[in-house]
């Protein structure tokens, strides 16, 4: 036999041997992460090979047993025990052990019954193979109830500085509603079914949410002064959880910066009113967890938001680009190559953050993200221009006009929606500004002024359904 042929055969045997050894060894756990949130808690297991698992839910006491096949207990898996926070709304604790020679068993002790979603993700971005355990409460959190809970737990408006021209209001229809429900012994208001999509065209009224108190239709006495319109602004801090967003040269993570800005803006909104109508902010996420793009849209629609502002921090391959940008939706093509690139990058959040594509309502999700209206886009451009002018007064602008592209998070057909890229976090100078509390306050003030300016020129439409 020729020497070169013998070498080829020997190399082939070596490859087969290595493959057999890999199969015998199974997957090796690289990292484990736990993301607690009131919406749901996520447990992520990351390994160097696909993970095969089976799950069993035990109702009493509630716990989820997960058997991972072809796995040996290692240091990464043992870390799971200490990663559960006492404040986790869903997970009481995690136990882990070598159940058999090639099976590791996780037992997730739960604080209440859950509806688990378990799915695998292929390697993407910095991640290897992931097994994701999403633990949703069996009694789902309703965004409207969340808004009410935030209202009842909020500090008095006097604790927050007010913008010039933006006054806090004593009359709060949401607070009035809670008080009336309590006096009647009815407890918290229940969720209201989502109305059919509408536009903001002058001849078409919004569907009424549970905040309206119109004595002329309800037959109630007008002896006590009350406000008949609550203006709801949905704030959407981008990324979160498994998806850190862009990361600056100094290690600043986009998801952290935008959440802090959103919370500052929430406080300003909650202490403000327009034309006697109080404003109330609703956050699509209020902690470090991942929210799929379509869920962000659904949450804003469930609370019947009058606006949606998605907050981000831009990044590029080089450190040179700088300045803030504002984007609206486009029914056609993007207004520039940069806008198209930005939309594609932001729309990949679901891939990195991890979405279960096997859920039954996937068709509904895709249908929702295909909806858009000319009236919504027109109002979004008006909102974007108001924000852009004010942002330009406190920092540089990357583009002097509102750009348009197919951003998935902006596709609520009945809510004017914009995406604000606050700065280029990939630029060292702008990263430093984004980390500065002084600049965060300036930026928050600018966004608040832009929102007030928009509402002064575009008063919210009346809602047409009673409580």
Short mmCIF file of C-alpha atoms in Angstrom, two decimals:
data_model
loop_
_atom_site.label_atom_id
_atom_site.label_comp_id
_atom_site.label_asym_id
_atom_site.label_seq_id
_atom_site.Cartn_x
_atom_site.Cartn_y
_atom_site.Cartn_z
CA UNK A 1 0.00 0.00 0.00
CA UNK A 2 1.31 3.44 -0.91
CA UNK A 3 2.49 5.57 2.07
CA UNK A 4 0.19 8.51 1.23
CA UNK A 5 -2.82 6.16 1.11
CA UNK A 6 -1.90 4.73 4.51
CA UNK A 7 -1.70 8.26 5.94
CA UNK A 8 -5.19 9.10 4.60
CA UNK A 9 -6.67 5.93 6.11
CA UNK A 10 -4.96 6.66 9.43
CA UNK A 11 -6.29 10.24 9.43
CA UNK A 12 -9.79 8.95 8.70
CA UNK A 13 -9.66 6.56 11.64
CA UNK A 14 -8.48 9.43 13.84
CA UNK A 15 -11.44 11.62 12.82
CA UNK A 16 -13.87 8.76 13.48
CA UNK A 17 -12.30 8.11 16.84
CA UNK A 18 -12.59 11.76 17.85
CA UNK A 19 -16.22 11.81 16.73
CA UNK A 20 -16.98 8.68 18.72
CA UNK A 21 -15.30 10.18 21.76
CA UNK A 22 -17.40 13.33 21.39
CA UNK A 23 -20.59 11.28 21.19
CA UNK A 24 -19.56 9.25 24.22
CA UNK A 25 -18.70 12.35 26.19
CA UNK A 26 -21.89 14.19 25.21
CA UNK A 27 -22.40 17.93 25.57
CA UNK A 28 -20.35 20.01 27.96
CA UNK A 29 -22.16 22.80 29.81
CA UNK A 30 -20.43 26.13 29.24
CA UNK A 31 -22.62 28.59 31.15
CA UNK A 32 -25.95 28.93 32.92
CA UNK A 33 -28.05 32.07 33.40
CA UNK A 34 -31.27 32.94 35.24
CA UNK A 35 -33.36 35.99 34.23
CA UNK A 36 -36.15 36.78 36.75
CA UNK A 37 -39.11 38.99 35.86
CA UNK A 38 -42.76 39.34 36.75
CA UNK A 39 -43.73 38.49 33.16
CA UNK A 40 -41.77 35.24 33.25
CA UNK A 41 -38.48 33.80 34.50
CA UNK A 42 -35.99 32.35 32.05
CA UNK A 43 -33.32 29.72 32.69
CA UNK A 44 -30.72 29.41 29.92
CA UNK A 45 -28.29 26.49 29.61
CA UNK A 46 -25.47 27.02 27.12
CA UNK A 47 -23.36 24.11 25.88
CA UNK A 48 -20.84 23.22 23.19
CA UNK A 49 -23.26 20.76 21.52
CA UNK A 50 -27.03 20.44 21.10
CA UNK A 51 -28.81 19.55 24.35
CA UNK A 52 -31.35 16.73 24.51
CA UNK A 53 -33.80 16.98 27.38
CA UNK A 54 -37.17 15.84 28.74
CA UNK A 55 -39.35 17.78 31.15
CA UNK A 56 -41.97 16.83 33.73
CA UNK A 57 -44.13 19.35 35.58
CA UNK A 58 -45.36 18.33 39.04
CA UNK A 59 -48.31 20.40 40.28
CA UNK A 60 -48.06 19.95 44.05
CA UNK A 61 -45.83 21.38 45.25
CA UNK A 62 -45.20 23.08 41.90
CA UNK A 63 -41.86 22.14 40.37
CA UNK A 64 -40.35 21.36 36.99
CA UNK A 65 -37.99 18.40 36.57
CA UNK A 66 -35.63 18.57 33.59
CA UNK A 67 -33.51 15.57 32.59
CA UNK A 68 -30.55 16.47 30.36
CA UNK A 69 -29.21 13.51 28.44
CA UNK A 70 -25.56 12.90 27.59
CA UNK A 71 -24.41 15.34 30.25
CA UNK A 72 -22.03 15.17 33.18
CA UNK A 73 -22.46 17.40 36.22
CA UNK A 74 -19.81 20.12 36.12
CA UNK A 75 -18.98 23.43 37.80
CA UNK A 76 -21.18 25.46 35.44
CA UNK A 77 -24.25 23.39 36.26
CA UNK A 78 -23.55 23.58 39.99
CA UNK A 79 -23.62 27.38 39.69
CA UNK A 80 -27.35 27.26 38.92
CA UNK A 81 -28.15 26.69 42.58
CA UNK A 82 -26.68 30.03 43.62
CA UNK A 83 -28.05 32.05 40.70
CA UNK A 84 -31.66 32.10 41.93
CA UNK A 85 -32.53 35.38 43.63
CA UNK A 86 -34.87 35.48 46.61
CA UNK A 87 -36.83 38.19 44.79
CA UNK A 88 -37.46 36.00 41.73
CA UNK A 89 -41.26 36.15 41.25
CA UNK A 90 -41.49 32.59 39.92
CA UNK A 91 -38.54 30.42 41.01
CA UNK A 92 -38.10 29.41 44.66
CA UNK A 93 -34.88 27.46 44.06
CA UNK A 94 -33.05 25.03 41.79
CA UNK A 95 -31.58 21.63 42.67
CA UNK A 96 -29.17 19.81 40.40
CA UNK A 97 -27.60 16.35 40.52
CA UNK A 98 -26.24 13.42 38.49
CA UNK A 99 -29.41 11.35 38.10
CA UNK A 100 -27.71 8.51 36.22
CA UNK A 101 -24.44 7.83 34.41
CA UNK A 102 -25.27 10.14 31.49
CA UNK A 103 -28.25 12.14 32.75
CA UNK A 104 -28.20 15.33 34.83
CA UNK A 105 -31.47 16.24 36.52
CA UNK A 106 -32.53 19.79 37.34
CA UNK A 107 -35.46 20.35 39.68
CA UNK A 108 -36.81 23.89 39.57
CA UNK A 109 -38.93 24.59 42.66
CA UNK A 110 -41.62 27.14 41.82
CA UNK A 111 -43.51 29.74 43.83
CA UNK A 112 -46.74 29.06 41.95
CA UNK A 113 -47.99 26.97 39.01
CA UNK A 114 -46.36 27.82 35.69
CA UNK A 115 -46.82 27.14 32.00
CA UNK A 116 -43.33 26.17 30.81
CA UNK A 117 -42.01 26.72 27.30
CA UNK A 118 -38.84 24.75 26.56
CA UNK A 119 -36.97 25.19 23.29
CA UNK A 120 -33.50 25.06 21.75
CA UNK A 121 -31.56 27.80 19.97
CA UNK A 122 -28.80 27.37 17.41
CA UNK A 123 -25.46 29.18 17.91
CA UNK A 124 -25.72 32.90 17.17
CA UNK A 125 -23.63 35.99 17.95
CA UNK A 126 -21.56 35.22 21.10
CA UNK A 127 -23.67 32.21 22.10
CA UNK A 128 -23.19 28.49 21.50
CA UNK A 129 -26.09 25.99 21.66
CA UNK A 130 -28.77 27.04 24.14
CA UNK A 131 -31.59 25.23 25.89
CA UNK A 132 -34.12 27.79 27.11
CA UNK A 133 -36.68 27.22 29.88
CA UNK A 134 -39.26 30.02 29.92
CA UNK A 135 -41.42 29.76 33.04
CA UNK A 136 -44.63 31.74 32.54
CA UNK A 137 -47.08 32.12 35.44
CA UNK A 138 -50.25 30.12 34.77
CA UNK A 139 -52.13 33.31 35.61
CA UNK A 140 -50.58 35.64 33.05
CA UNK A 141 -49.62 39.17 34.04
CA UNK A 142 -51.90 41.67 32.33
CA UNK A 143 -50.20 44.92 31.22
CA UNK A 144 -53.19 46.94 32.36
CA UNK A 145 -53.01 45.49 35.88
CA UNK A 146 -49.27 46.13 35.83
CA UNK A 147 -49.95 49.79 35.01
CA UNK A 148 -52.41 49.97 37.92
CA UNK A 149 -49.92 48.34 40.30
CA UNK A 150 -47.26 50.85 39.26
CA UNK A 151 -49.75 53.65 39.92
CA UNK A 152 -50.59 52.41 43.43
CA UNK A 153 -46.91 51.96 44.29
CA UNK A 154 -45.79 55.28 42.79
CA UNK A 155 -44.36 58.08 44.89
CA UNK A 156 -46.28 61.37 45.13
CA UNK A 157 -45.67 63.56 42.04
CA UNK A 158 -44.05 66.23 44.21
CA UNK A 159 -41.04 63.94 44.60
CA UNK A 160 -40.20 64.38 40.93
CA UNK A 161 -38.97 67.59 39.31
CA UNK A 162 -41.45 69.03 36.85
CA UNK A 163 -40.69 70.42 33.45
CA UNK A 164 -41.65 74.03 32.77
CA UNK A 165 -45.15 74.04 31.36
CA UNK A 166 -45.85 70.47 32.51
CA UNK A 167 -47.91 70.41 35.69
CA UNK A 168 -48.86 67.49 37.86
CA UNK A 169 -52.59 66.96 38.25
CA UNK A 170 -54.52 66.17 41.40
CA UNK A 171 -57.27 64.40 39.46
CA UNK A 172 -56.05 61.00 38.32
CA UNK A 173 -58.66 58.89 36.48
CA UNK A 174 -56.67 55.72 37.05
CA UNK A 175 -56.53 56.44 40.77
CA UNK A 176 -60.24 57.35 40.74
CA UNK A 177 -61.02 54.05 39.05
CA UNK A 178 -59.07 52.09 41.67
CA UNK A 179 -60.83 53.98 44.48
CA UNK A 180 -64.28 53.33 43.00
CA UNK A 181 -63.50 49.65 42.52
CA UNK A 182 -62.26 49.38 46.11
CA UNK A 183 -65.34 51.14 47.52
CA UNK A 184 -67.56 48.82 45.53
CA UNK A 185 -65.67 45.80 46.84
CA UNK A 186 -64.78 44.76 43.32
CA UNK A 187 -61.01 44.72 43.75
CA UNK A 188 -58.72 45.50 40.84
CA UNK A 189 -60.23 46.26 37.45
CA UNK A 190 -60.08 43.37 35.03
CA UNK A 191 -58.36 43.41 31.67
CA UNK A 192 -60.35 44.94 28.83
CA UNK A 193 -60.47 43.06 25.50
CA UNK A 194 -58.29 44.59 22.82
CA UNK A 195 -60.30 46.76 20.43
CA UNK A 196 -60.20 46.32 16.69
CA UNK A 197 -57.30 48.21 15.05
CA UNK A 198 -58.06 51.85 14.41
CA UNK A 199 -56.19 54.81 13.00
CA UNK A 200 -55.64 58.27 14.41
CA UNK A 201 -57.36 59.92 11.47
CA UNK A 202 -59.60 62.79 12.66
CA UNK A 203 -62.80 61.03 11.59
CA UNK A 204 -62.03 57.76 13.42
CA UNK A 205 -61.98 57.65 17.22
CA UNK A 206 -59.74 55.46 19.35
CA UNK A 207 -61.38 52.61 21.19
CA UNK A 208 -61.88 53.65 24.79
CA UNK A 209 -59.76 52.10 27.51
CA UNK A 210 -60.75 51.54 31.11
CA UNK A 211 -59.60 55.03 32.14
CA UNK A 212 -62.41 57.16 30.78
CA UNK A 213 -64.97 58.65 33.16
CA UNK A 214 -67.57 60.43 31.08
CA UNK A 215 -70.53 61.51 33.25
CA UNK A 216 -72.66 62.39 30.22
CA UNK A 217 -72.70 58.74 29.16
CA UNK A 218 -72.30 56.93 32.47
CA UNK A 219 -75.11 58.83 34.17
CA UNK A 220 -72.91 59.63 37.17
CA UNK A 221 -73.07 62.87 39.06
CA UNK A 222 -70.82 65.72 37.93
CA UNK A 223 -70.62 67.22 41.42
CA UNK A 224 -67.02 66.08 41.90
CA UNK A 225 -64.36 67.36 39.47
CA UNK A 226 -62.62 64.58 37.59
CA UNK A 227 -60.48 64.20 34.48
CA UNK A 228 -62.00 62.21 31.62
CA UNK A 229 -58.88 61.29 29.68
CA UNK A 230 -55.64 59.62 30.74
CA UNK A 231 -52.82 59.85 28.19
CA UNK A 232 -50.69 56.69 28.16
CA UNK A 233 -47.14 56.74 26.77
CA UNK A 234 -45.53 53.33 26.21
CA UNK A 235 -41.75 53.38 26.73
CA UNK A 236 -39.83 50.48 25.23
CA UNK A 237 -36.25 50.04 26.52
CA UNK A 238 -34.58 47.98 23.79
CA UNK A 239 -32.98 44.55 24.21
CA UNK A 240 -32.64 42.99 27.70
CA UNK A 241 -31.88 39.61 29.24
CA UNK A 242 -30.03 37.33 26.83
CA UNK A 243 -29.75 40.21 24.37
CA UNK A 244 -27.35 42.88 25.69
CA UNK A 245 -27.69 45.04 22.59
CA UNK A 246 -24.64 47.00 21.52
CA UNK A 247 -21.62 47.06 23.83
CA UNK A 248 -19.34 50.11 23.97
CA UNK A 249 -15.53 50.00 23.99
CA UNK A 250 -15.64 50.59 27.75
CA UNK A 251 -18.02 47.68 28.32
CA UNK A 252 -21.22 49.72 28.64
CA UNK A 253 -24.21 47.61 27.62
CA UNK A 254 -27.02 49.16 25.61
CA UNK A 255 -29.71 47.28 27.53
CA UNK A 256 -28.60 48.84 30.84
CA UNK A 257 -28.32 52.43 29.61
CA UNK A 258 -31.66 52.52 27.82
CA UNK A 259 -33.49 50.97 30.79
CA UNK A 260 -32.12 53.68 33.08
CA UNK A 261 -33.15 56.43 30.64
CA UNK A 262 -36.61 54.88 30.25
CA UNK A 263 -37.13 54.82 34.02
CA UNK A 264 -36.05 58.47 34.32
CA UNK A 265 -38.44 59.40 31.52
CA UNK A 266 -41.22 57.39 33.18
CA UNK A 267 -40.89 59.50 36.32
CA UNK A 268 -41.07 62.72 34.30
CA UNK A 269 -44.12 61.54 32.38
CA UNK A 270 -45.96 60.40 35.52
CA UNK A 271 -45.50 63.87 37.04
CA UNK A 272 -46.83 65.71 33.98
CA UNK A 273 -50.08 66.59 32.27
CA UNK A 274 -51.17 68.17 28.99
CA UNK A 275 -54.21 70.42 28.77
CA UNK A 276 -55.51 69.11 32.09
CA UNK A 277 -55.07 65.49 31.01
CA UNK A 278 -52.62 63.52 33.17
CA UNK A 279 -49.89 61.46 31.53
CA UNK A 280 -49.02 57.94 32.59
CA UNK A 281 -46.00 55.94 31.37
CA UNK A 282 -45.96 52.20 30.78
CA UNK A 283 -42.69 50.27 30.37
CA UNK A 284 -42.60 47.22 28.12
CA UNK A 285 -39.86 45.95 30.43
CA UNK A 286 -38.91 47.36 33.82
CA UNK A 287 -36.00 45.03 34.59
CA UNK A 288 -33.25 43.05 32.84
CA UNK A 289 -35.24 40.46 30.90
CA UNK A 290 -35.92 39.78 27.25
CA UNK A 291 -39.19 40.80 25.58
CA UNK A 292 -39.83 39.60 22.01
CA UNK A 293 -40.54 42.35 19.49
CA UNK A 294 -44.14 41.33 18.86
CA UNK A 295 -44.84 41.21 22.61
CA UNK A 296 -43.60 44.79 22.98
CA UNK A 297 -46.18 45.84 20.39
CA UNK A 298 -48.91 43.75 22.03
CA UNK A 299 -48.22 45.25 25.46
CA UNK A 300 -48.51 48.80 24.14
CA UNK A 301 -51.81 47.94 22.47
CA UNK A 302 -53.19 46.19 25.57
CA UNK A 303 -52.83 49.40 27.61
CA UNK A 304 -54.15 51.35 24.60
CA UNK A 305 -51.10 53.60 24.50
CA UNK A 306 -51.33 56.94 22.74
CA UNK A 307 -47.62 56.81 21.82
CA UNK A 308 -44.79 54.29 21.77
CA UNK A 309 -41.18 55.43 22.10
CA UNK A 310 -38.57 52.68 21.72
CA UNK A 311 -35.23 53.71 23.24
CA UNK A 312 -31.89 52.39 21.96
CA UNK A 313 -28.18 53.26 21.72
CA UNK A 314 -26.63 52.90 18.28
CA UNK A 315 -23.41 51.11 17.31
CA UNK A 316 -21.23 50.73 14.24
CA UNK A 317 -18.17 48.77 13.18
CA UNK A 318 -15.90 51.78 13.65
CA UNK A 319 -15.80 54.30 16.53
CA UNK A 320 -16.18 57.38 14.31
CA UNK A 321 -19.98 57.69 13.78
CA UNK A 322 -21.76 59.82 16.36
CA UNK A 323 -25.04 61.57 17.04
CA UNK A 324 -28.64 60.66 17.82
CA UNK A 325 -31.25 59.48 15.31
CA UNK A 326 -35.02 59.06 15.24
CA UNK A 327 -36.76 56.45 13.09
CA UNK A 328 -40.37 55.84 12.06
CA UNK A 329 -41.94 52.96 10.18
CA UNK A 330 -41.92 52.75 6.40
CA UNK A 331 -44.61 51.00 4.36
CA UNK A 332 -42.22 50.84 1.43
CA UNK A 333 -38.45 50.79 1.30
CA UNK A 334 -36.09 52.41 3.75
CA UNK A 335 -35.24 56.08 3.27
CA UNK A 336 -31.51 55.29 3.26
CA UNK A 337 -29.11 52.37 3.25
CA UNK A 338 -28.18 53.27 6.84
CA UNK A 339 -31.83 53.13 7.94
CA UNK A 340 -32.27 49.74 6.25
CA UNK A 341 -29.13 48.40 7.95
CA UNK A 342 -30.30 49.73 11.32
CA UNK A 343 -33.73 48.09 10.99
CA UNK A 344 -32.17 44.77 10.05
CA UNK A 345 -29.85 44.97 13.05
CA UNK A 346 -32.60 45.85 15.53
CA UNK A 347 -34.95 43.22 14.09
CA UNK A 348 -32.35 40.54 14.89
CA UNK A 349 -33.04 41.07 18.61
CA UNK A 350 -35.44 38.11 18.61
CA UNK A 351 -32.74 35.83 17.20
CA UNK A 352 -30.18 36.82 19.83
CA UNK A 353 -32.62 37.16 22.73
CA UNK A 354 -34.24 33.84 21.89
CA UNK A 355 -37.85 33.43 20.75
CA UNK A 356 -39.77 30.16 20.81
CA UNK A 357 -40.87 29.83 17.20
CA UNK A 358 -42.92 26.75 18.04
CA UNK A 359 -45.62 28.56 20.00
CA UNK A 360 -49.10 28.13 18.64
CA UNK A 361 -49.80 31.78 17.96
CA UNK A 362 -46.80 32.30 15.66
CA UNK A 363 -49.13 33.09 12.77
CA UNK A 364 -50.80 35.78 14.85
CA UNK A 365 -47.40 37.22 15.68
CA UNK A 366 -46.39 37.45 12.05
CA UNK A 367 -49.76 38.96 11.11
CA UNK A 368 -49.35 41.63 13.78
CA UNK A 369 -45.91 42.56 12.53
CA UNK A 370 -47.27 42.96 9.00
CA UNK A 371 -49.83 45.60 9.97
CA UNK A 372 -49.21 49.28 9.38
CA UNK A 373 -51.28 52.27 8.34
CA UNK A 374 -50.57 55.48 6.50
CA UNK A 375 -52.21 57.50 9.32
CA UNK A 376 -50.00 55.86 11.95
CA UNK A 377 -46.87 56.63 9.92
CA UNK A 378 -47.93 60.25 9.40
CA UNK A 379 -48.40 60.75 13.15
CA UNK A 380 -45.16 58.90 13.87
CA UNK A 381 -43.24 61.28 11.63
CA UNK A 382 -44.81 64.22 13.45
CA UNK A 383 -43.77 62.75 16.80
CA UNK A 384 -40.31 61.97 15.46
CA UNK A 385 -39.78 65.54 14.28
CA UNK A 386 -40.77 66.92 17.70
CA UNK A 387 -38.32 64.59 19.43
CA UNK A 388 -35.53 65.21 16.94
CA UNK A 389 -35.69 68.99 17.40
CA UNK A 390 -35.42 68.69 21.17
CA UNK A 391 -32.68 66.03 21.12
CA UNK A 392 -30.67 68.26 18.79
CA UNK A 393 -30.67 70.98 21.47
CA UNK A 394 -28.71 68.80 23.92
CA UNK A 395 -26.42 66.80 21.62
CA UNK A 396 -25.33 66.05 18.09
CA UNK A 397 -27.66 64.53 15.50
CA UNK A 398 -26.51 61.79 13.18
CA UNK A 399 -29.17 62.72 10.60
CA UNK A 400 -31.14 66.00 10.53
CA UNK A 401 -34.42 64.32 9.59
CA UNK A 402 -36.54 61.40 10.74
CA UNK A 403 -35.51 58.27 8.86
CA UNK A 404 -37.86 55.41 7.95
CA UNK A 405 -37.43 51.64 7.65
CA UNK A 406 -39.20 48.39 8.53
CA UNK A 407 -38.63 48.23 12.29
CA UNK A 408 -40.73 45.39 13.72
CA UNK A 409 -41.29 47.12 17.06
CA UNK A 410 -42.95 50.10 15.34
CA UNK A 411 -45.68 48.11 13.60
CA UNK A 412 -48.65 48.81 15.87
CA UNK A 413 -51.24 50.01 13.36
CA UNK A 414 -53.05 52.28 15.82
CA UNK A 415 -50.21 53.80 17.87
CA UNK A 416 -47.79 56.50 16.62
CA UNK A 417 -44.43 54.83 17.21
CA UNK A 418 -40.81 55.95 16.91
CA UNK A 419 -37.43 54.43 17.67
CA UNK A 420 -34.83 56.76 19.20
CA UNK A 421 -31.15 55.93 18.90
CA UNK A 422 -29.87 58.14 21.73
CA UNK A 423 -26.20 58.09 20.63
CA UNK A 424 -23.49 55.83 19.20
CA UNK A 425 -22.40 53.70 22.14
CA UNK A 426 -19.56 52.46 19.91
CA UNK A 427 -18.08 55.98 19.97
CA UNK A 428 -15.91 56.35 23.12
CA UNK A 429 -16.95 59.96 23.73
CA UNK A 430 -20.64 59.22 23.31
CA UNK A 431 -20.37 56.09 25.42
CA UNK A 432 -18.99 58.26 28.23
CA UNK A 433 -21.90 60.68 27.80
CA UNK A 434 -24.43 57.86 27.94
CA UNK A 435 -22.92 56.73 31.24
CA UNK A 436 -23.17 60.26 32.65
CA UNK A 437 -26.19 60.93 34.84
CA UNK A 438 -26.07 64.60 33.85
CA UNK A 439 -26.38 63.76 30.16
CA UNK A 440 -29.04 61.13 30.85
CA UNK A 441 -31.07 63.85 32.57
CA UNK A 442 -30.55 66.28 29.67
CA UNK A 443 -31.64 63.63 27.20
CA UNK A 444 -34.67 62.71 29.33
CA UNK A 445 -35.69 66.38 29.50
CA UNK A 446 -35.38 66.65 25.72
CA UNK A 447 -37.53 63.57 25.14
CA UNK A 448 -40.12 64.92 27.60
CA UNK A 449 -40.25 68.27 25.83
CA UNK A 450 -40.68 66.52 22.49
CA UNK A 451 -43.57 64.41 23.81
CA UNK A 452 -45.31 67.46 25.30
CA UNK A 453 -44.77 69.40 22.09
CA UNK A 454 -46.31 66.58 20.05
CA UNK A 455 -49.41 66.40 22.25
CA UNK A 456 -49.83 70.18 22.19
CA UNK A 457 -50.05 70.00 18.40
CA UNK A 458 -51.85 66.64 18.21
CA UNK A 459 -54.36 66.35 21.07
CA UNK A 460 -55.23 62.75 21.91
CA UNK A 461 -58.42 61.57 20.29
CA UNK A 462 -61.50 60.80 22.37
CA UNK A 463 -62.10 57.17 23.14
CA UNK A 464 -65.50 55.77 22.31
CA UNK A 465 -66.10 52.93 24.78
CA UNK A 466 -67.11 53.33 28.40
CA UNK A 467 -65.63 51.40 31.31
#
